[in-house]
PDB file of C-alpha atoms in Angstrom:
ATOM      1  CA  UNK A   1      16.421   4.334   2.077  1.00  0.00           C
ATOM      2  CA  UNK A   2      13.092   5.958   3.262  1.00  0.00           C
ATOM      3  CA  UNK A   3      12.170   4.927   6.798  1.00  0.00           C
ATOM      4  CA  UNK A   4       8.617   5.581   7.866  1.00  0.00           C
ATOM      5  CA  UNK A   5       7.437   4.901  11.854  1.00  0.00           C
ATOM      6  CA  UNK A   6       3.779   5.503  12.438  1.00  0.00           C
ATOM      7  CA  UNK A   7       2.177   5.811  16.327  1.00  0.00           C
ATOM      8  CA  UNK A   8       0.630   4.482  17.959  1.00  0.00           C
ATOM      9  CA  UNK A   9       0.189   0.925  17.089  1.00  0.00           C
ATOM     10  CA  UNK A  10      -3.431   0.915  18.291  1.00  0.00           C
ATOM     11  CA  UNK A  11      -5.985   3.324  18.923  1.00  0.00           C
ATOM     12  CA  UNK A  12      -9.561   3.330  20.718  1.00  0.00           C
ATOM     13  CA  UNK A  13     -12.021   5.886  20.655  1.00  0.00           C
ATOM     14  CA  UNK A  14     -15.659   6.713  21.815  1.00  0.00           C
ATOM     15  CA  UNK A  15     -17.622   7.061  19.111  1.00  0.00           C
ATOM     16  CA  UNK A  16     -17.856  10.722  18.147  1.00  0.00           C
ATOM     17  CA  UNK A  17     -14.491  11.762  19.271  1.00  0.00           C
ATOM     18  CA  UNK A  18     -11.551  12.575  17.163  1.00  0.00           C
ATOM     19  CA  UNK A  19      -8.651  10.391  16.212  1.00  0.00           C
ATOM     20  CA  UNK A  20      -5.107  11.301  15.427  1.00  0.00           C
ATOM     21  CA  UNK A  21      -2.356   8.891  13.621  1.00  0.00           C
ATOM     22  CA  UNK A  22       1.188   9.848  13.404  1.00  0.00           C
ATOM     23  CA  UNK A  23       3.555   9.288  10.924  1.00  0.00           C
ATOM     24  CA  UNK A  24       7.402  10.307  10.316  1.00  0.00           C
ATOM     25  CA  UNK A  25       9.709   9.783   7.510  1.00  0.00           C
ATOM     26  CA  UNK A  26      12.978   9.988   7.386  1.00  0.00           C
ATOM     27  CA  UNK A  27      13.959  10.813   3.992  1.00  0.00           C
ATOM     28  CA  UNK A  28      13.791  14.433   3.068  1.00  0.00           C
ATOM     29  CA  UNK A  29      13.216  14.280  -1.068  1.00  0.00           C
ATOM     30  CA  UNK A  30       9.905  12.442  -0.064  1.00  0.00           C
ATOM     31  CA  UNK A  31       7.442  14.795  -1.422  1.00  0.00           C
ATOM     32  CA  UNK A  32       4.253  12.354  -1.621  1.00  0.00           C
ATOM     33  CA  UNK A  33       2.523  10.869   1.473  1.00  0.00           C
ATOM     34  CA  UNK A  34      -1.388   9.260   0.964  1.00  0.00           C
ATOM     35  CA  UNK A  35      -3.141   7.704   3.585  1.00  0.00           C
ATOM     36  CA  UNK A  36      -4.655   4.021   3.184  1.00  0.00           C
ATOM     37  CA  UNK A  37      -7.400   2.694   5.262  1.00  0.00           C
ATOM     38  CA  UNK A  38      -7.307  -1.186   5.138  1.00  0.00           C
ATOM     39  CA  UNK A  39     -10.846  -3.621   6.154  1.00  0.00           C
ATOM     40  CA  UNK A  40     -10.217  -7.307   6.857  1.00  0.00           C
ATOM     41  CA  UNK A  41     -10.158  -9.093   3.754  1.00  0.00           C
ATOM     42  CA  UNK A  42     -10.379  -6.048   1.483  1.00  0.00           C
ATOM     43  CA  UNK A  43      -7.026  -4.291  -0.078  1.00  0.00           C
ATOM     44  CA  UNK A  44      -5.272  -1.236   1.134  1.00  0.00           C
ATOM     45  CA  UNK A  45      -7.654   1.791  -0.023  1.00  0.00           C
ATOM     46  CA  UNK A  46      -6.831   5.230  -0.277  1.00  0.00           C
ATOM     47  CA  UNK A  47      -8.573   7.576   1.883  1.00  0.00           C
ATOM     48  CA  UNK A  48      -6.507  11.300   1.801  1.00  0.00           C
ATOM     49  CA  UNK A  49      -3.263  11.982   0.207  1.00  0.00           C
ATOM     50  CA  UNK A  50      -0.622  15.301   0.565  1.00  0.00           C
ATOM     51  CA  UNK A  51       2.368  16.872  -1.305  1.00  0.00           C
ATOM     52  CA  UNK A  52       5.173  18.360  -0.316  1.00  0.00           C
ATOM     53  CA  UNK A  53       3.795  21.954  -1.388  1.00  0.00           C
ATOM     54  CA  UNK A  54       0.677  21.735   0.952  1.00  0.00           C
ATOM     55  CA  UNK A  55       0.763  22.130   4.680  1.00  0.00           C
ATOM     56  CA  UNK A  56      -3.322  20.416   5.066  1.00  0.00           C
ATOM     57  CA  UNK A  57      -5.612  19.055   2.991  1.00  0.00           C
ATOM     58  CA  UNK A  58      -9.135  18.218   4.051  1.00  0.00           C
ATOM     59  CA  UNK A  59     -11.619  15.881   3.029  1.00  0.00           C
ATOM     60  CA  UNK A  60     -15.316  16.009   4.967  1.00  0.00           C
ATOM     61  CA  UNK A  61     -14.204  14.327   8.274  1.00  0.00           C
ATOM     62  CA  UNK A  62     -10.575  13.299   7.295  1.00  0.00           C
ATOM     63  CA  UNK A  63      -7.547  15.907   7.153  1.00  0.00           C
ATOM     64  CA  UNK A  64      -4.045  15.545   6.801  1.00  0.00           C
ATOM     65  CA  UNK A  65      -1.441  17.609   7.751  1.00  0.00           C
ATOM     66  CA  UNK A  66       2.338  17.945   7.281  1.00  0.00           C
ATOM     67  CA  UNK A  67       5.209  19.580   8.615  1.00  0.00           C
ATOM     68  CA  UNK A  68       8.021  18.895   6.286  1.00  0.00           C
ATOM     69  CA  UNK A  69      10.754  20.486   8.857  1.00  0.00           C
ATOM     70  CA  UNK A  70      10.117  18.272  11.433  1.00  0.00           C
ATOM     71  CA  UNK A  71       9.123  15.385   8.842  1.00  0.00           C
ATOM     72  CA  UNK A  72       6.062  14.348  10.256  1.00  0.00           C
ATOM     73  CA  UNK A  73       2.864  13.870   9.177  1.00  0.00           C
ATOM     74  CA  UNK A  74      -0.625  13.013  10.926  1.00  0.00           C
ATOM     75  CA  UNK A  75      -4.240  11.631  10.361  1.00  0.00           C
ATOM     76  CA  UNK A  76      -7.318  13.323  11.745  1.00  0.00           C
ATOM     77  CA  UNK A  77     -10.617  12.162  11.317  1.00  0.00           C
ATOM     78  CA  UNK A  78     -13.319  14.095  13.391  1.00  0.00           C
ATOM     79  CA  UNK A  79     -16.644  12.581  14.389  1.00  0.00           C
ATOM     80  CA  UNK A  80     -15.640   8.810  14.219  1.00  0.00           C
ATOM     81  CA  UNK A  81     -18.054   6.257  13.820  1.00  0.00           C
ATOM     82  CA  UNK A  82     -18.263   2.292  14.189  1.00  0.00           C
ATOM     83  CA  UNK A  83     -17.240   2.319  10.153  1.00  0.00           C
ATOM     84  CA  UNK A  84     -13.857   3.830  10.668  1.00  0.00           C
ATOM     85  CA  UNK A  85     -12.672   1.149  12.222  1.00  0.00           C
ATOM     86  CA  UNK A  86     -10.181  -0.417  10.239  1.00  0.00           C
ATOM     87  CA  UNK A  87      -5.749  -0.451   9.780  1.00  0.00           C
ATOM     88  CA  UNK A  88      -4.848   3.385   8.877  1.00  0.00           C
ATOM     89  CA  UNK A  89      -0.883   3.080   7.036  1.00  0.00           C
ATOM     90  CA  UNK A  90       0.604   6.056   6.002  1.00  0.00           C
ATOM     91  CA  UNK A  91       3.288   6.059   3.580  1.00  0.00           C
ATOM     92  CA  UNK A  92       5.728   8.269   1.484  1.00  0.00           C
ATOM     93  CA  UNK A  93       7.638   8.288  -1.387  1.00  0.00           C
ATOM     94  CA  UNK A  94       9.496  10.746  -3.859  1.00  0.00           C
ATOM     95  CA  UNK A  95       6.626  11.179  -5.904  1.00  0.00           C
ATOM     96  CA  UNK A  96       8.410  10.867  -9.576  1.00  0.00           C
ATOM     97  CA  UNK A  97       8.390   8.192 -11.664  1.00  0.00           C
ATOM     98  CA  UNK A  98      10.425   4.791 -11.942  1.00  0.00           C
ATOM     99  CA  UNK A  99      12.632   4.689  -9.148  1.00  0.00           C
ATOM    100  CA  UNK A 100      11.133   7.605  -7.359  1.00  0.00           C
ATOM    101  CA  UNK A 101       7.256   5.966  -7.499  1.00  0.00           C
ATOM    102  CA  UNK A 102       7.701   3.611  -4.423  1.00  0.00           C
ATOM    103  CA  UNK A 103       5.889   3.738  -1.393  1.00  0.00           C
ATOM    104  CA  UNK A 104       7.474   2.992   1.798  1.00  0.00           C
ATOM    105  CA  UNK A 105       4.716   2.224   4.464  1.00  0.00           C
ATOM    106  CA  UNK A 106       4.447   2.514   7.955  1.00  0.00           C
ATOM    107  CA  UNK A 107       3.617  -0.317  10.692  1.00  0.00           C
ATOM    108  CA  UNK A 108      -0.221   0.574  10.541  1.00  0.00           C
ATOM    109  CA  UNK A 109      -2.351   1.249  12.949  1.00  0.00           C
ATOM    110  CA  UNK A 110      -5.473  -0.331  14.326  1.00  0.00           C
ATOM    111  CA  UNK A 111      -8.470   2.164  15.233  1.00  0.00           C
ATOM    112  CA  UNK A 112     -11.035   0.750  16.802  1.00  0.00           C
ATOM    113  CA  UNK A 113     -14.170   2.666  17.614  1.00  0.00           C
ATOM    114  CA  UNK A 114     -16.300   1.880  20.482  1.00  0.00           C
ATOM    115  CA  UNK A 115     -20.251   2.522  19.726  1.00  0.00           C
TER     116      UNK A 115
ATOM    117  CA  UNK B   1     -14.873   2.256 -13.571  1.00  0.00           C
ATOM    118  CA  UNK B   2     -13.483  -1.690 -12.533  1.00  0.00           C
ATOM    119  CA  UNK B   3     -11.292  -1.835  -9.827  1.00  0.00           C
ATOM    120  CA  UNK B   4      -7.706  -3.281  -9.760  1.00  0.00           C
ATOM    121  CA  UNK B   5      -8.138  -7.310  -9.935  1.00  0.00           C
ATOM    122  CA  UNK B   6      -6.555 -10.021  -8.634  1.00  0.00           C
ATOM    123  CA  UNK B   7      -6.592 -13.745  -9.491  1.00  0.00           C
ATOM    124  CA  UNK B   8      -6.457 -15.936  -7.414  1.00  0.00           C
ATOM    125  CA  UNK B   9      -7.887 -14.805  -4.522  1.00  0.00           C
ATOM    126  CA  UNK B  10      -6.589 -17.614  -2.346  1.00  0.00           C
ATOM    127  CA  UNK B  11      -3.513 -20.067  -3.059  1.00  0.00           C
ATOM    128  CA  UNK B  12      -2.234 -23.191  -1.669  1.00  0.00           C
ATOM    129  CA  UNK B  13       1.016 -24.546  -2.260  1.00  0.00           C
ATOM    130  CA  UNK B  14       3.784 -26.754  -0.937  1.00  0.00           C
ATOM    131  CA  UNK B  15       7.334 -25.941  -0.235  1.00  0.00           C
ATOM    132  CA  UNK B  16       9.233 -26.048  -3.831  1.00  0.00           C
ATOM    133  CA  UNK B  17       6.670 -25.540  -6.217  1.00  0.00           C
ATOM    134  CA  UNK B  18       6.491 -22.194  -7.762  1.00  0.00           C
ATOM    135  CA  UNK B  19       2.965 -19.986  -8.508  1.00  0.00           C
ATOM    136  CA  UNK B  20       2.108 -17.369 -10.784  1.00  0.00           C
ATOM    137  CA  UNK B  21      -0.207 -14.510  -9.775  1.00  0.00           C
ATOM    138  CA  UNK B  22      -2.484 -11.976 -12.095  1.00  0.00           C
ATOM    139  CA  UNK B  23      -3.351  -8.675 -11.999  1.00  0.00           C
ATOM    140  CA  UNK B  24      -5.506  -6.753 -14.353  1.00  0.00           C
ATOM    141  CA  UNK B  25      -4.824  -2.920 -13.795  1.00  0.00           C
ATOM    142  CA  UNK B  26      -7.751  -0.429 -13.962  1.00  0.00           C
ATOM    143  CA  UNK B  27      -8.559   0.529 -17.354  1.00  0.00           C
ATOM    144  CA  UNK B  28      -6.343   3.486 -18.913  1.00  0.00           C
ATOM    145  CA  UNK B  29      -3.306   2.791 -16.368  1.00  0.00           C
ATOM    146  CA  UNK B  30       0.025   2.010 -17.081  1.00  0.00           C
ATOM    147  CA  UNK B  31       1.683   1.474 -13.880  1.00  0.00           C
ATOM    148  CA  UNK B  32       0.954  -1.749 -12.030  1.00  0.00           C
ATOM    149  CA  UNK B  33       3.451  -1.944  -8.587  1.00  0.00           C
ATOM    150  CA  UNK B  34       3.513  -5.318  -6.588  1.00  0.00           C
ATOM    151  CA  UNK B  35       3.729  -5.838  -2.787  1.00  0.00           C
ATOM    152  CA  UNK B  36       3.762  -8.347   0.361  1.00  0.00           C
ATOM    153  CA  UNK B  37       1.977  -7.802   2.986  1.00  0.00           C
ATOM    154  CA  UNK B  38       2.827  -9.927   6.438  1.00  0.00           C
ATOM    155  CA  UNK B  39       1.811  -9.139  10.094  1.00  0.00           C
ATOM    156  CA  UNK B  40       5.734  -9.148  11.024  1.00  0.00           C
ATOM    157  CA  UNK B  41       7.364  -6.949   7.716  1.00  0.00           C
ATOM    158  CA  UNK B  42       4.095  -5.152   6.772  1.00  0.00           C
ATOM    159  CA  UNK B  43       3.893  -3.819   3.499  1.00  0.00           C
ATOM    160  CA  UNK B  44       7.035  -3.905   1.411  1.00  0.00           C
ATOM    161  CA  UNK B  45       7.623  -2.915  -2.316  1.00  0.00           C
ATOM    162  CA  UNK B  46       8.301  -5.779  -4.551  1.00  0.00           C
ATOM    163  CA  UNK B  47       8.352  -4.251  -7.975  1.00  0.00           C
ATOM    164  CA  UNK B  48       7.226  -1.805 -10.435  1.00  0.00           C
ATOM    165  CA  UNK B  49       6.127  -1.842 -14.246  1.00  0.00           C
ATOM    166  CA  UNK B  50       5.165   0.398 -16.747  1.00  0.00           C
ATOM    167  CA  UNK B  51       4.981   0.106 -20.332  1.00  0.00           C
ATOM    168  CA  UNK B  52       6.615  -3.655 -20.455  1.00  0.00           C
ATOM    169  CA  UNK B  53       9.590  -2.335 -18.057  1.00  0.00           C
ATOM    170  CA  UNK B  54      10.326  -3.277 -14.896  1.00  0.00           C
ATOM    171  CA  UNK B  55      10.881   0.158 -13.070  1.00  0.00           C
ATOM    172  CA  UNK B  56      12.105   0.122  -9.852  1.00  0.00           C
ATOM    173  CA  UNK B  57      12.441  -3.324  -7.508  1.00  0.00           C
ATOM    174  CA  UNK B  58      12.632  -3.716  -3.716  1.00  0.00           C
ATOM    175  CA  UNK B  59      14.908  -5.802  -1.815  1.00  0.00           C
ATOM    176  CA  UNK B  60      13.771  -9.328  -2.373  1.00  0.00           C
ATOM    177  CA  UNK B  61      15.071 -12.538  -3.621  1.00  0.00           C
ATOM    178  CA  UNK B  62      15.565 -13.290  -7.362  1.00  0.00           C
ATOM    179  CA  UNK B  63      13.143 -16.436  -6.868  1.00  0.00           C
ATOM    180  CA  UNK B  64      10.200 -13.226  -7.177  1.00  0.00           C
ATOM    181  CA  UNK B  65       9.723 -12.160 -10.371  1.00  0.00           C
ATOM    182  CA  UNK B  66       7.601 -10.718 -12.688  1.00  0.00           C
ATOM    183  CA  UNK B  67       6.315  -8.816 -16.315  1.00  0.00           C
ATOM    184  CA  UNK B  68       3.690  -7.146 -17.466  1.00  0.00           C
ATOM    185  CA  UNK B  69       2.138  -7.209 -21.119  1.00  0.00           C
ATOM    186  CA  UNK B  70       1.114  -4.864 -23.702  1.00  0.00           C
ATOM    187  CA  UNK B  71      -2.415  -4.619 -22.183  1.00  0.00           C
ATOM    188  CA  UNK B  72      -0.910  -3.548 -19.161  1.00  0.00           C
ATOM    189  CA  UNK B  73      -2.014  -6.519 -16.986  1.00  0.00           C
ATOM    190  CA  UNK B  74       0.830  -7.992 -15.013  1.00  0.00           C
ATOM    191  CA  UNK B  75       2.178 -11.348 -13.559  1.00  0.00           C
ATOM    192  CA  UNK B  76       4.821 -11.989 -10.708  1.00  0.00           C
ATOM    193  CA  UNK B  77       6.191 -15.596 -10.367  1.00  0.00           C
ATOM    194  CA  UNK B  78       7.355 -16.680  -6.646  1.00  0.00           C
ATOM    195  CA  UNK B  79       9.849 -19.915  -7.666  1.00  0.00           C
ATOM    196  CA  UNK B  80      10.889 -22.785  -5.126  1.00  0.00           C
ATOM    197  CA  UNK B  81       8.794 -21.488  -2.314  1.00  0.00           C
ATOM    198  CA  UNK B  82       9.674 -21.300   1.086  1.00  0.00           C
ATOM    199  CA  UNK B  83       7.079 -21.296   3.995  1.00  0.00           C
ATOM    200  CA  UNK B  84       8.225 -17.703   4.608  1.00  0.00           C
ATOM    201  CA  UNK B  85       6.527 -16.397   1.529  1.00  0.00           C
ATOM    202  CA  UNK B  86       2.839 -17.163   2.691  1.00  0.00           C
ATOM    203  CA  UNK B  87       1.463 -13.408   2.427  1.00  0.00           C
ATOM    204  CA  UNK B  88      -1.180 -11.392   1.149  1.00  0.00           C
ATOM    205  CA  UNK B  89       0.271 -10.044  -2.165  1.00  0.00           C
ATOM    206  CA  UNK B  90      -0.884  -6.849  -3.121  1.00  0.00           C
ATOM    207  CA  UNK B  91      -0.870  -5.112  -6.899  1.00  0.00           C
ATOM    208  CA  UNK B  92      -1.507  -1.576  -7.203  1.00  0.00           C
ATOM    209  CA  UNK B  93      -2.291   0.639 -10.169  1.00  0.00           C
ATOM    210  CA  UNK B  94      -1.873   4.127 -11.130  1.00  0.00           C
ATOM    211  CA  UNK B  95      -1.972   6.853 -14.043  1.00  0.00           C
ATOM    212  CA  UNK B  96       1.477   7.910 -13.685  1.00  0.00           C
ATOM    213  CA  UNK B  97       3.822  10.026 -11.857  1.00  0.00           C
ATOM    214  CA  UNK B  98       1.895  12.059  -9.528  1.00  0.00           C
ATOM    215  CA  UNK B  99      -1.131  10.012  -9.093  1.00  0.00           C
ATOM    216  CA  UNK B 100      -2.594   7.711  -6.472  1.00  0.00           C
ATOM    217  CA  UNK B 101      -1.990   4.242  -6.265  1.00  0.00           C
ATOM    218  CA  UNK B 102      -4.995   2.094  -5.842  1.00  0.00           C
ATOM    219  CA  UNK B 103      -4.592  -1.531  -4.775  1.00  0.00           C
ATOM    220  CA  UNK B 104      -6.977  -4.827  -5.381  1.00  0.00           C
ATOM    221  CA  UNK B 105      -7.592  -6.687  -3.110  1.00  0.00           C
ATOM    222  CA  UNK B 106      -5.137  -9.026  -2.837  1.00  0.00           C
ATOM    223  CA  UNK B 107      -4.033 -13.006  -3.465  1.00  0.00           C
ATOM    224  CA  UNK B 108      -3.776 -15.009  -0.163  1.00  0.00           C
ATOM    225  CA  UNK B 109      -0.839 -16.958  -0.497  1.00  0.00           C
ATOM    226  CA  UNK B 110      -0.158 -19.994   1.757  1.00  0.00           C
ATOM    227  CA  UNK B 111       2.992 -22.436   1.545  1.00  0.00           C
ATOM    228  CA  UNK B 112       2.565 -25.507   3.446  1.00  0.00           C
TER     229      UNK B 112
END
């Protein structure tokens, strides 16, 4: 099954800087891989998502990118603040329906920006 | 728009008993997908139903169960708990193939 290893397992940043999370899969008919940015107490909530067919995908401070030959996929969000701070989980799945419709999650990742 | 929601938000039980949890998918979707969430295993697919049908399950025991009704809101049953299932149990919504998942916020579940 789909295997999905995201790095590092914690992050710290200054305020203002940039942040970068890494994620690879290992199944190749993944074709689906959203981004979910988790608070304490709160559910998983989606922040970015990308299909196979797109290389990047940008949203105000948050992009993803993917490179489907190496399978990897990463997280950047540019001028972080305080409210960023949260677990980032990537995840993939085939995309389709039924069987095809699960996620498989990374490890997540704990950013934590310094003010 | 509401949100995905979950009932309970917290749970206590003791080892053996069993507990049903709700979810109440956001208006208009069909898919409602269950998960566990624990600081060893993460987040890990429990199941999957649309339209009445169970989809697509993960790799858990047969003592986790569940069903969803015609309204689309769904249940999932944990029987003869073990302290291993305490958890944050997740449900997630969606349109359909395709489309995002979002998730509620959860049901805290500890077994004591």
């Amino acid at each position: 099954g789909e295997n999905v290893e995201q790095h590092p397992s914690t992050l710290s940043v200054q305020e203002g800087d940039s942040a970068v999370i890494k994620c690879t899969y290992s199944d190749s008919a993944s074709n689906y891989f959203p981004w979910y940015k988790q608070e304490l107490g709160k559910g998983p909530q989606l922040i970015i998502d990308i299909r196979s067919n797109v290389g990047e995908k940008k949203d105000q401070r948050i992009a993803v990118t993917l490179n489907k030959t190496a399978k990897h996929f990463s997280l950047h969000i540019t001028e972080t603040q305080p409210e960023d701070s949260a677990v980032y989980f990537c995840a993939a799945s085939r995309g389709g329906a039924g069987a095809n419709s699960k996620l498989t999650f990374g490890k997540g990742i704990t950013l934590s920006v310094r003010p | 728009k509401a949100g995905v929601t979950q009932t309970p938000r917290y749970l206590i039980k003791t080892r053996g008993q069993q507990v049903t949890l709700s979810c109440s998918p956001i208006s208009g979707h069909r898919s409602v997908s269950w998960y566990q969430q624990t600081p060893g295993q993460g987040l890990q697919f429990l199941f999957e139903y649309f339209s009445e049908t169970q989809r697509n399950k993960g790799n858990f025991p047969g003592r986790f169960s569940g069903r969803q009704f015609s309204n689309s809101r769904s249940e999932m049953n944990v029987s003869t708990l073990e302290l291993g299932d305490s958890a944050l149990y997740l449900c997630a919504s969606n349109q359909g193939a395709g489309y995002g998942y979002t998730f509620g916020s959860g049901t805290r579940l500890t077994v004591v």
